[in-house]
Coordinates of C-alpha atoms in Angstrom, one line a residue:
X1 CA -22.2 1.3 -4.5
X2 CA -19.8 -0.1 -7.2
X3 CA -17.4 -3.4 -6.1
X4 CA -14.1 -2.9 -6.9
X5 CA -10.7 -3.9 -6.1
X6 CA -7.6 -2.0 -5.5
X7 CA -3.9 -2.5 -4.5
X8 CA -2.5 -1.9 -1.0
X9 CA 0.8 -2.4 0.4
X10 CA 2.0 -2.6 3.8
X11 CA 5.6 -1.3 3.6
X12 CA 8.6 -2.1 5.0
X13 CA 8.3 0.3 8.4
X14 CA 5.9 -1.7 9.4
X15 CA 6.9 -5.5 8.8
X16 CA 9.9 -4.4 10.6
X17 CA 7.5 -3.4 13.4
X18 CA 5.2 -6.3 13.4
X19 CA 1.8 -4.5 13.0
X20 CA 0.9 -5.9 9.6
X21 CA -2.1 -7.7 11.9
X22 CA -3.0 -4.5 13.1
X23 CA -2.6 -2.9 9.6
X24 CA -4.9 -5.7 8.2
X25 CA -7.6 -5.5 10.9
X26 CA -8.1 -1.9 10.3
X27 CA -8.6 -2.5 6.4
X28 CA -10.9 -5.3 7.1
X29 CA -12.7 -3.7 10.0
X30 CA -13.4 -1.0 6.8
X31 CA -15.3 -3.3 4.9
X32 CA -12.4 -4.3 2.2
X33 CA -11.6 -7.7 1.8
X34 CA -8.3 -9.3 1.0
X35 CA -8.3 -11.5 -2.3
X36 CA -4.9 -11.6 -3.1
X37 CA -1.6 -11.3 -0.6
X38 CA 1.7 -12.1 -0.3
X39 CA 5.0 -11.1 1.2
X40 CA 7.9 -9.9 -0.8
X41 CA 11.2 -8.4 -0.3
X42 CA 11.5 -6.3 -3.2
X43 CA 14.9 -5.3 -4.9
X44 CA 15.6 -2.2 -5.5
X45 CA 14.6 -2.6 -9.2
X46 CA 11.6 -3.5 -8.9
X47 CA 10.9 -0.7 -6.4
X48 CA 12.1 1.8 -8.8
X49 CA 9.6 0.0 -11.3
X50 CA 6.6 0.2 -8.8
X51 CA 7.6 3.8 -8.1
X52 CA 8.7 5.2 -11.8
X53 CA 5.9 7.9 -11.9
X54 CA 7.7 9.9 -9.2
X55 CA 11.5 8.8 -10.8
X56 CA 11.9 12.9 -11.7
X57 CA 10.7 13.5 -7.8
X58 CA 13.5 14.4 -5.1
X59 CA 12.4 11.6 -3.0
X60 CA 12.6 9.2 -5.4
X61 CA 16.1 8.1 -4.5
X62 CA 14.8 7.6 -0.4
X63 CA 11.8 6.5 -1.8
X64 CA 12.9 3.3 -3.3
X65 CA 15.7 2.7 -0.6
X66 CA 13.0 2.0 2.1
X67 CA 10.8 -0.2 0.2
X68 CA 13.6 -2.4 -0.9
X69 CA 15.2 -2.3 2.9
X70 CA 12.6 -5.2 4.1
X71 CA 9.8 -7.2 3.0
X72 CA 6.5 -6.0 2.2
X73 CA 2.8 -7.2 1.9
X74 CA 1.2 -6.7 -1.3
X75 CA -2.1 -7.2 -1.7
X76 CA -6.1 -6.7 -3.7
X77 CA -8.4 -5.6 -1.4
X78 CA -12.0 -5.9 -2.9
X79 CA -15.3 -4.0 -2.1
X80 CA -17.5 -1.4 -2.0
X81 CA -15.8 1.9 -3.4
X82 CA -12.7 -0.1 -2.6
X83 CA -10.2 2.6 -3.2
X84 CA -12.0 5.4 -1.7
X85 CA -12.2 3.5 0.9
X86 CA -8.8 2.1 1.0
X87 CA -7.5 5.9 0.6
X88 CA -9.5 7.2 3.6
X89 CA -9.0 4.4 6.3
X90 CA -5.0 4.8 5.0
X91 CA -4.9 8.5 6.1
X92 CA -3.2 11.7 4.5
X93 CA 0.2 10.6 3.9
X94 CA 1.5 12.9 6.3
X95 CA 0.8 11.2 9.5
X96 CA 0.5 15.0 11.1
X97 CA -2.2 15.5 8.9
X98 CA -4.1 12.3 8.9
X99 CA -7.5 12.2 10.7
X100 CA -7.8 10.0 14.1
X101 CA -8.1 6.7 13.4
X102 CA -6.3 6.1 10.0
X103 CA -3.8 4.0 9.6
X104 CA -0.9 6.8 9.0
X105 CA -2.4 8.6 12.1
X106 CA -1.9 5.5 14.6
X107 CA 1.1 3.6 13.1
X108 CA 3.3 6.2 10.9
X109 CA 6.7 7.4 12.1
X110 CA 7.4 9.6 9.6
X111 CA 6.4 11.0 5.8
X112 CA 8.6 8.6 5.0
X113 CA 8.0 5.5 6.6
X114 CA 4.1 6.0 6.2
X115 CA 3.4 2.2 6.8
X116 CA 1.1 1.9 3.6
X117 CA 0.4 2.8 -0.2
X118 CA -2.5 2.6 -1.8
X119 CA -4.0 2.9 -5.5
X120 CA -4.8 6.4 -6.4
X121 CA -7.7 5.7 -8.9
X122 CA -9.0 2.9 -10.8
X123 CA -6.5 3.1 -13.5
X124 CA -3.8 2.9 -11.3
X125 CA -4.8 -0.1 -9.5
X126 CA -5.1 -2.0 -12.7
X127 CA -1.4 -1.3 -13.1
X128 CA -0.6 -2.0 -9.5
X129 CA -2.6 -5.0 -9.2
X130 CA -0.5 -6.0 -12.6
X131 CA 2.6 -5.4 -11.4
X132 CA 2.9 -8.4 -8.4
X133 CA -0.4 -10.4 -9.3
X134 CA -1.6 -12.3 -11.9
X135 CA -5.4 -13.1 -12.4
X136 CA -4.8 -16.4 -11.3
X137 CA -3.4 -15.5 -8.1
X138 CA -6.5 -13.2 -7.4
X139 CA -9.3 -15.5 -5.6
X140 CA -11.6 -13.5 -4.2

């Protein structure tokens, strides 16, 4: 197995419901440990920064309204196949279609408001990572 470290959010859905606790256990209870975290209330530039690979997208627009409507917990998980992992305890981002006991599955409300975001591959969580952290905040 390969250690690695990838970037998660907790969005703004649910901060505003108080279940970042539950959020956290369920990454933790995977296996992925936090070594970096903190909680932001993004602007709306910085969300359209974070989320510029979908700007051409038609959800774009709703996209980076929620995730600038409240704060958010950023974070580096680290572990074992750390973003595979990451992806599959998460869930399919439609909480319909998300397997029993993912995140999405249990705390979603909508497409939408999907409660988390996670690194796609390891490129991407390079950039991610990037974007709110610097190495000297990472301490794992």
């Amino acid at each position: 197995m390969a250690l690695e470290r990838t970037f998660s959010m907790i969005k703004p859905d649910a901060t505003r419901r108080n279940i970042t606790g539950k959020v956290l256990a369920k990454l933790e209870d995977a296996g992925l440990r936090v070594v970096a975290q903190k909680r932001i209330h993004m602007s709306l530039a910085q969300a359209e920064g974070f989320y510029a690979v979908h700007k051409e997208r038609p959800f774009f627009g709703e996209l980076t309204e929620m995730m600038s409507s409240g704060p958010t917990i950023v974070q580096v998980l680290e572990g074992d196949n750390a973003i595979a992992r990451n992806r599959e305890v998460m869930g399919a981002t439609n909480p319909a279609e998300a397997d029993e006991g993912t995140i999405r599955k249990e705390f979603a409300l909508s497409i939408g408001e999907n409660t988390v975001h996670g690194s796609d591959g390891p490129d991407t969580a390079k950039q991610e990572i990037a974007y709110f952290f610097s190495e000297t905040e990472i301490v794992g």
